Coordinates of C-alpha atoms in Angstrom, one line a residue:
M1331 CA 26.0 155.1 133.1
N1332 CA 23.7 157.5 132.7
L1333 CA 22.2 157.1 129.2
S1334 CA 20.6 159.9 127.3
H1335 CA 16.6 160.1 127.3
K1336 CA 16.1 159.0 123.9
A1337 CA 18.7 156.0 124.4
K1338 CA 16.8 154.8 127.4
Q1339 CA 13.4 155.6 125.4
I1340 CA 14.4 153.4 122.1
I1341 CA 16.0 150.4 124.6
M1342 CA 12.6 150.6 126.9
L1343 CA 10.5 150.0 124.1
I1344 CA 12.3 147.3 122.3
E1345 CA 12.7 145.6 126.0
N1346 CA 8.5 146.0 126.3
A1347 CA 8.3 144.3 122.9
G1348 CA 10.1 141.1 124.7
Y1349 CA 13.6 141.6 123.4
E1350 CA 16.9 142.5 124.5
A1351 CA 18.6 146.1 123.7
F1352 CA 21.8 147.3 125.0
V1353 CA 24.1 150.3 124.2
V1354 CA 27.5 149.2 122.9
G1355 CA 31.2 149.6 121.7
G1356 CA 32.6 153.1 121.7
C1357 CA 30.0 155.0 124.2
V1358 CA 30.4 152.7 126.5
R1359 CA 33.9 152.8 126.5
D1360 CA 33.8 156.9 126.4
F1361 CA 31.6 156.8 129.7
I1362 CA 34.0 154.8 131.4
M1363 CA 37.2 156.8 130.6
Q1364 CA 34.7 160.2 131.2
R1365 CA 34.9 161.1 127.5
P1366 CA 32.3 162.9 125.7
C1367 CA 30.2 160.7 123.4
D1368 CA 28.4 162.1 120.3
D1369 CA 27.5 158.6 118.7
I1370 CA 25.6 156.2 120.7
D1371 CA 25.2 152.6 119.0
I1372 CA 22.3 150.0 120.3
T1373 CA 22.3 146.1 120.0
T1374 CA 19.2 144.2 120.1
S1375 CA 18.2 140.8 119.8
A1376 CA 15.3 141.6 117.9
R1377 CA 15.8 141.0 113.9
P1378 CA 15.5 143.7 111.9
D1379 CA 12.0 143.1 110.6
E1380 CA 10.7 142.6 114.5
L1381 CA 12.8 146.0 115.2
E1382 CA 11.0 147.9 112.3
R1383 CA 7.8 147.0 113.8
I1384 CA 8.6 148.4 117.3
L1385 CA 9.5 151.4 116.3
F1386 CA 6.8 151.9 113.6
E1387 CA 4.4 151.3 116.3
N1388 CA 5.6 153.7 118.5
G1389 CA 5.9 156.4 116.1
I1390 CA 9.7 156.4 115.6
K1391 CA 11.1 157.1 112.2
Y1392 CA 13.7 154.9 110.6
I1393 CA 16.0 154.3 107.7
E1394 CA 17.3 150.7 106.7
T1395 CA 21.1 151.7 106.1
G1396 CA 22.1 148.2 106.4
L1397 CA 19.7 145.2 106.3
K1398 CA 22.1 142.8 105.1
H1399 CA 24.1 143.3 108.2
G1400 CA 21.2 143.8 110.6
T1401 CA 21.2 147.3 110.8
V1402 CA 18.6 150.0 111.4
T1403 CA 18.8 153.5 112.2
A1404 CA 15.9 155.0 114.4
V1405 CA 15.7 159.0 114.1
V1406 CA 14.2 160.6 117.2
D1407 CA 13.8 164.2 117.4
G1408 CA 16.6 164.7 114.9
D1409 CA 18.7 162.3 116.7
F1410 CA 20.4 159.3 114.9
F1411 CA 20.7 155.8 116.6
E1412 CA 22.0 153.0 114.9
I1413 CA 20.4 149.8 116.0
T1414 CA 22.0 146.5 115.1
T1415 CA 20.8 142.7 115.9
Y1416 CA 23.1 140.7 117.5
R1417 CA 25.1 138.5 114.8
T1418 CA 28.1 136.5 114.2
D1419 CA 30.0 136.9 110.6
G1420 CA 31.0 134.5 108.1
T1421 CA 34.1 134.7 106.4
Y1422 CA 35.7 137.6 104.9
A1423 CA 37.4 137.1 101.3
D1424 CA 37.9 140.5 100.8
S1425 CA 39.5 141.4 104.1
R1426 CA 37.1 143.8 104.7
H1427 CA 33.7 143.0 104.9
P1428 CA 31.6 139.7 105.6
D1429 CA 30.2 137.5 103.1
N1430 CA 27.4 136.5 105.3
V1431 CA 25.9 137.3 108.8
E1432 CA 23.9 135.1 110.6
F1433 CA 21.4 136.4 113.6
V1434 CA 21.7 135.1 116.8
T1435 CA 20.0 135.8 120.3
D1436 CA 22.8 135.8 122.8
I1437 CA 24.7 139.1 123.2
A1438 CA 28.1 137.7 124.2
E1439 CA 28.0 135.6 120.7
D1440 CA 27.6 139.6 119.3
L1441 CA 30.1 140.9 121.6
S1442 CA 32.9 138.0 120.7
R1443 CA 32.9 139.4 116.7
R1444 CA 33.8 142.8 117.9
D1445 CA 37.2 144.1 117.3
F1446 CA 38.8 145.3 120.7
T1447 CA 37.9 144.6 124.1
V1448 CA 37.5 148.3 125.1
N1449 CA 34.8 148.4 122.3
A1450 CA 33.0 145.1 123.6
M1451 CA 31.4 146.3 126.2
A1452 CA 27.5 146.8 126.7
Y1453 CA 25.2 148.4 129.0
N1454 CA 21.6 148.8 129.9
D1455 CA 20.3 149.9 133.1
T1456 CA 18.0 146.4 133.6
S1457 CA 21.1 144.0 133.3
G1458 CA 24.1 146.5 133.9
M1459 CA 27.5 146.1 132.5
V1460 CA 28.3 143.3 130.1
D1461 CA 32.2 143.0 129.9
I1462 CA 32.8 139.3 129.3
F1463 CA 36.2 140.3 127.7
N1464 CA 37.8 142.6 130.7
G1465 CA 37.3 145.7 128.5
E1466 CA 37.2 147.7 131.4
E1467 CA 40.3 146.5 133.2
D1468 CA 41.9 147.1 129.8
I1469 CA 40.7 150.7 130.0
R1470 CA 42.2 150.5 133.3
R1471 CA 45.8 149.4 132.1
R1472 CA 45.4 151.8 129.0
L1473 CA 45.7 148.8 126.6
I1474 CA 44.5 147.9 123.1
R1475 CA 43.8 144.0 122.7
A1476 CA 41.9 142.2 120.2
V1477 CA 38.8 140.4 120.9
G1478 CA 39.9 136.4 120.6
N1479 CA 42.4 135.5 118.4
P1480 CA 43.9 139.0 117.3
D1481 CA 45.2 137.0 113.6
K1482 CA 41.5 135.9 113.4
R1483 CA 40.6 139.6 114.0
F1484 CA 43.0 141.4 111.6
K1485 CA 42.6 138.6 109.0
E1486 CA 38.8 139.2 108.8
D1487 CA 38.9 143.0 108.5
A1488 CA 42.3 144.9 107.8
L1489 CA 41.1 148.0 108.4
R1490 CA 41.2 147.2 112.1
I1491 CA 44.9 147.3 112.1
M1492 CA 44.5 151.1 111.3
R1493 CA 41.8 151.4 114.0
A1494 CA 44.2 149.8 116.8
L1495 CA 46.5 152.3 115.7
R1496 CA 44.1 155.2 115.8
F1497 CA 42.8 154.0 119.2
A1498 CA 46.3 153.8 120.3
S1499 CA 46.6 157.5 119.3
V1500 CA 43.6 158.8 120.5
L1501 CA 43.3 157.1 123.4
S1502 CA 46.8 157.5 124.4
F1503 CA 46.8 153.4 125.2
D1504 CA 49.9 150.8 124.5
I1505 CA 48.8 147.8 121.9
E1506 CA 49.4 144.7 123.7
P1507 CA 52.0 142.1 122.3
R1508 CA 49.8 139.5 120.7
T1509 CA 47.7 142.0 119.1
K1510 CA 50.8 144.0 118.2
K1511 CA 52.5 141.1 116.5
A1512 CA 49.4 140.4 114.8
I1513 CA 49.5 143.8 113.3
Y1514 CA 52.7 143.2 112.1
D1515 CA 52.2 139.8 110.7
N1516 CA 49.1 141.2 108.8
K1517 CA 49.9 144.6 107.7
E1518 CA 50.2 144.0 103.7
L1519 CA 46.2 143.2 104.3
L1520 CA 46.0 146.8 104.2
R1521 CA 46.4 147.2 100.6
N1522 CA 43.0 145.4 100.1
V1523 CA 41.2 148.5 101.9
S1524 CA 40.0 151.4 100.2
A1525 CA 42.0 154.5 100.1
E1526 CA 39.0 156.5 101.5
R1527 CA 38.3 154.2 104.7
I1528 CA 42.6 154.3 105.1
Y1529 CA 42.2 158.1 105.4
S1530 CA 39.4 158.2 107.8
E1531 CA 41.4 156.0 109.9
L1532 CA 44.8 158.0 109.4
S1533 CA 42.8 161.7 109.9
K1534 CA 42.0 160.8 113.1
L1535 CA 45.2 158.9 114.5
L1536 CA 47.5 162.0 113.3
M1537 CA 44.7 164.2 115.3
G1538 CA 45.6 162.1 118.4
N1539 CA 47.7 163.1 121.5
H1540 CA 49.8 159.8 121.4
V1541 CA 50.6 160.6 117.5
F1542 CA 54.5 160.4 118.2
H1543 CA 54.5 157.3 119.7
V1544 CA 52.2 155.5 117.7
L1545 CA 54.0 157.2 113.9
S1546 CA 57.5 156.2 115.4
E1547 CA 56.5 152.6 116.3
Y1548 CA 54.8 151.6 114.1
K1549 CA 56.2 153.3 110.9
E1550 CA 56.2 150.0 109.0
I1551 CA 52.3 150.1 109.1
I1552 CA 52.7 153.6 108.1
G1553 CA 54.9 152.5 105.1
V1554 CA 52.3 150.4 103.6
I1555 CA 49.6 153.2 103.5
I1556 CA 51.9 155.9 102.4
P1557 CA 54.6 153.9 100.8
E1558 CA 56.5 157.0 99.6
L1559 CA 56.9 157.9 103.6
K1560 CA 59.2 154.5 103.8
A1561 CA 62.2 156.4 101.4
V1562 CA 62.9 158.6 104.9
F1563 CA 62.9 156.0 107.6
D1564 CA 66.4 155.7 107.9
I1565 CA 67.9 159.0 106.5
S1566 CA 70.3 160.4 109.2
Q1567 CA 70.5 164.3 109.4
N1568 CA 74.1 165.0 110.4
T1569 CA 73.8 168.6 110.9
K1570 CA 74.0 171.1 114.2
W1571 CA 70.6 172.1 113.4
H1572 CA 69.2 168.3 114.1
I1573 CA 68.5 165.7 116.6
Y1574 CA 66.7 163.4 115.0
D1575 CA 66.9 161.6 112.0
V1576 CA 64.3 162.3 109.3
W1577 CA 61.3 160.0 110.2
L1578 CA 61.6 160.6 114.1
H1579 CA 61.7 164.3 113.2
T1580 CA 58.5 164.2 111.0
C1581 CA 57.0 162.1 113.8
K1582 CA 57.7 164.7 116.4
A1583 CA 56.7 168.0 113.8
V1584 CA 53.4 166.1 113.3
E1585 CA 52.9 166.1 117.5
Q1586 CA 54.1 169.6 117.7
S1587 CA 51.3 171.1 115.1
P1588 CA 48.1 172.3 116.0
E1589 CA 45.5 170.0 116.2
D1590 CA 44.3 170.9 112.9
L1591 CA 44.4 168.2 110.1
P1592 CA 45.7 170.1 107.0
L1593 CA 48.6 171.0 109.3
R1594 CA 49.3 167.8 110.7
L1595 CA 49.1 166.2 107.3
T1596 CA 51.5 168.7 106.1
M1597 CA 54.2 168.1 108.9
L1598 CA 53.9 164.3 107.8
L1599 CA 54.7 164.8 104.3
H1600 CA 56.8 168.0 104.5
D1601 CA 60.2 166.4 104.4
I1602 CA 60.0 163.5 102.0
G1603 CA 62.3 165.0 99.6
K1604 CA 64.7 164.9 101.9
A1605 CA 65.5 161.2 100.5
Y1606 CA 66.4 162.6 97.4
S1607 CA 68.1 165.5 97.9
K1608 CA 70.5 164.3 100.6
T1609 CA 74.2 165.4 100.1
T1610 CA 76.9 165.1 102.8
D1611 CA 79.7 167.9 102.4
D1612 CA 83.7 166.9 103.0
N1613 CA 83.4 167.6 107.1
G1614 CA 80.5 164.8 107.1
V1615 CA 77.7 167.4 107.4
D1616 CA 74.6 166.6 106.0
H1617 CA 72.5 168.9 103.3
F1618 CA 69.2 168.8 101.9
K1619 CA 68.9 171.4 99.1
G1620 CA 65.9 171.6 97.6
H1621 CA 63.9 169.0 99.5
Q1622 CA 60.7 171.3 99.8
K1623 CA 60.0 171.0 96.2
I1624 CA 60.7 167.0 95.6
S1625 CA 58.6 167.1 98.9
A1626 CA 55.6 168.8 97.0
V1627 CA 55.7 166.3 94.0
Y1628 CA 55.4 163.2 96.3
A1629 CA 53.0 165.0 98.8
D1630 CA 50.9 165.8 95.6
K1631 CA 50.6 161.9 95.0
V1632 CA 49.7 160.9 98.6
L1633 CA 46.9 163.2 98.7
K1634 CA 45.5 162.7 95.6
R1635 CA 45.5 158.6 96.6
L1636 CA 43.8 159.4 99.6
K1637 CA 41.2 161.2 98.0
V1638 CA 41.5 164.2 100.4
S1639 CA 39.0 167.0 100.1
N1640 CA 39.9 170.0 97.9
D1641 CA 40.5 172.2 100.8
T1642 CA 42.8 170.0 102.9
Y1643 CA 44.8 169.4 99.2
N1644 CA 45.3 172.9 98.7
R1645 CA 46.3 173.9 102.3
V1646 CA 49.0 171.4 102.2
M1647 CA 49.8 171.7 99.0
R1648 CA 50.4 175.6 99.4
V1649 CA 52.8 175.4 102.1
V1650 CA 55.0 172.1 101.8
P1651 CA 56.9 173.7 99.1
I1652 CA 57.9 176.6 101.0
H1653 CA 58.1 175.4 104.3
D1654 CA 61.7 176.3 104.6
M1655 CA 61.5 179.7 103.5
H1656 CA 62.4 182.8 105.9
I1657 CA 59.2 185.1 106.5
G1658 CA 61.1 187.8 109.0
T1659 CA 59.9 190.2 111.1
E1660 CA 59.6 193.2 109.6
K1661 CA 56.2 194.8 108.8
N1662 CA 56.8 195.4 105.1
R1663 CA 58.5 192.2 104.6
I1664 CA 55.1 190.6 106.4
K1665 CA 53.0 192.2 103.9
K1666 CA 54.8 191.2 101.1
W1667 CA 53.9 187.8 102.3
L1668 CA 50.2 188.6 102.7
F1669 CA 50.6 190.0 99.3
E1670 CA 52.1 186.9 97.5
I1671 CA 49.8 183.9 99.6
G1672 CA 47.0 185.8 101.7
E1673 CA 46.5 185.6 105.3
S1674 CA 45.3 182.0 105.8
T1675 CA 48.1 180.3 103.9
L1676 CA 50.5 182.9 105.9
R1677 CA 48.7 181.7 109.2
D1678 CA 49.5 178.2 108.3
L1679 CA 53.3 179.0 107.1
I1680 CA 53.9 180.3 110.8
E1681 CA 52.5 177.4 112.4
V1682 CA 54.3 174.6 110.3
K1683 CA 57.2 176.5 110.5
R1684 CA 56.8 176.6 114.6
A1685 CA 56.4 172.9 114.5
D1686 CA 59.1 172.2 112.2
K1687 CA 61.5 173.8 114.4
L1688 CA 60.2 172.4 117.8
A1689 CA 61.0 169.2 115.9
Q1690 CA 64.3 170.5 115.8
N1691 CA 67.8 170.6 118.2
P1692 CA 66.5 172.9 121.0
E1693 CA 69.9 174.8 121.2
M1694 CA 69.6 175.9 118.0
T1695 CA 65.9 177.2 117.6
V1696 CA 65.3 179.9 120.3
N1697 CA 65.8 182.8 118.3
E1698 CA 63.9 181.4 115.5
L1699 CA 61.0 180.6 117.5
E1700 CA 60.8 184.0 119.2
N1701 CA 61.0 185.5 115.8
L1702 CA 58.0 183.2 114.3
N1703 CA 56.2 184.9 117.8
I1704 CA 57.1 188.2 116.8
T1705 CA 55.9 187.7 113.2
Q1706 CA 52.7 186.4 114.2
T1707 CA 52.1 189.2 116.7
I1708 CA 53.1 192.0 113.9
L1709 CA 50.6 189.9 111.3
D1710 CA 47.9 190.6 113.8
E1711 CA 48.2 194.1 114.0
I1712 CA 48.4 194.3 110.3
I1713 CA 45.1 192.8 110.3
E1714 CA 43.3 194.5 113.2
E1715 CA 44.6 197.7 111.9
G1716 CA 43.0 197.0 108.4
E1717 CA 46.6 197.8 106.8
A1718 CA 46.7 197.6 103.1
F1719 CA 48.4 194.2 101.8
S1720 CA 46.1 193.6 98.8
L1721 CA 44.6 195.0 95.6
R1722 CA 41.3 194.9 97.1
D1723 CA 42.4 197.1 100.4
L1724 CA 43.6 199.8 98.1
A1725 CA 41.5 202.9 98.3
V1726 CA 41.4 203.4 94.4
H1727 CA 40.4 200.9 92.1
G1728 CA 40.3 200.1 88.5
N1729 CA 37.6 202.7 87.6
D1730 CA 39.6 205.5 89.3
L1731 CA 42.5 204.8 87.1
K1732 CA 40.3 204.8 83.9
A1733 CA 38.9 208.4 84.7
L1734 CA 42.7 209.2 84.7
G1735 CA 43.1 207.8 81.2
Y1736 CA 44.6 204.4 82.0
N1737 CA 43.4 201.3 80.4
G1738 CA 43.9 197.4 79.8
K1739 CA 46.9 195.8 81.4
R1740 CA 48.3 199.6 82.5
I1741 CA 45.7 199.6 85.3
G1742 CA 46.7 196.6 87.2
E1743 CA 50.1 197.6 86.7
M1744 CA 49.5 201.0 88.4
L1745 CA 47.1 199.4 91.0
S1746 CA 50.3 197.0 91.6
F1747 CA 52.5 200.1 92.1
L1748 CA 50.5 201.9 94.2
L1749 CA 49.8 198.8 96.7
Q1750 CA 53.6 198.4 96.6
K1751 CA 53.9 202.2 97.8
V1752 CA 51.2 201.8 100.4
M1753 CA 53.0 198.7 101.7
D1754 CA 56.2 200.5 102.0
N1755 CA 54.7 203.4 103.7
E1756 CA 55.7 206.0 101.0
L1757 CA 52.3 206.6 100.6
E1758 CA 48.9 207.0 102.7
N1759 CA 46.1 205.0 101.6
D1760 CA 43.8 207.5 100.9
K1761 CA 42.1 208.1 97.7
D1762 CA 42.7 211.6 97.4
A1763 CA 46.5 211.2 98.3
L1764 CA 46.8 208.2 95.8
L1765 CA 45.1 210.1 92.6
S1766 CA 47.0 213.2 93.4
Y1767 CA 50.3 211.3 93.3
L1768 CA 48.9 209.8 90.1
K1769 CA 48.2 213.0 88.5
S1770 CA 51.7 214.0 89.7
L1771 CA 53.3 211.0 87.9
N1772 CA 51.1 211.8 84.4
K1773 CA 52.7 215.6 84.5

């Protein structure tokens, strides 16, 4: 394992002081999988006060980020290395944090408290790989397996349930049977975990390449953290446009959307309203009239509860209520869309509609998908050519109209009128031409 020079430096300094130190956890897993690793965590037999002395004596700055749990963060030339003393954890009364920890001197004891075998490996250049739970073998078999007793692991820390799903999605692994059973047995403990931590894991889960498999197979877990989605788990869609029920369509739509978190959240929430709008006609065909607006009501509740960022909230909520609306392939119509919702939201809408179509009946969506490609091409041309689609694009502005005698609301009305003429190609977006036209109207 090729450690960075800075990580080697820290480990060497600790070893020279008579203690052990290893890189541990995710960075070891990622190295074995030949994946990039941004965060390097280090574990050591040195207690926090001993570690701080070593760092101080060697001129390395540090931050006391978690002394209660034995964690000090070393800062080397702007890079941060979290260093934690070997420990065992006490009881977990809140199913999230250990009530107390006990520092130990054996790396094996420290590894035995960790969540999954693929994260319970350690390495340094002196001892090589320490893999007492066969994490490397589980990586080869592409399995997520709890360390030791899975039921105990999840009762200790319920967030590990979401971490298991996240790793399965991101690494494209399966969850081994005993660990899977313990996940289902302990799923209600997720109610004890804060919304922020749930959202952090859900965000990463949604971005994984294995997201369809995880969402579809573990819907009962998703139903605990987002109970609003439970309503669509068993809603059929008897219509020529669909080959999946609502939940499987949702899972497929998430998978088909770009790896952009607001878009994947949009697809996760876009059809909640179908559970409350479904009707079936005399021919047995299902309809979901108005489901977009209903979905937006529930999406609002979910996003606020998860405490997503304002930008994410706005992007999702701008598109969910309109995700089924027709955009069209005519330039004038696309310009009107640009005027109404702006470029960034229109691009989001195109991606959402594309993902939605890719999760429907492929025999029915070929033309619509091609039309979306045409729409996007025309949109790109409008932007590249600098064509007017908003008031700020007009060659005339409020002061120009004031000079002609317009005032108050009339200025805005006439600017909008001129913009419409320009978008319809009835007038050239040229200052002289527009002012001349207004003067002719006044006459």
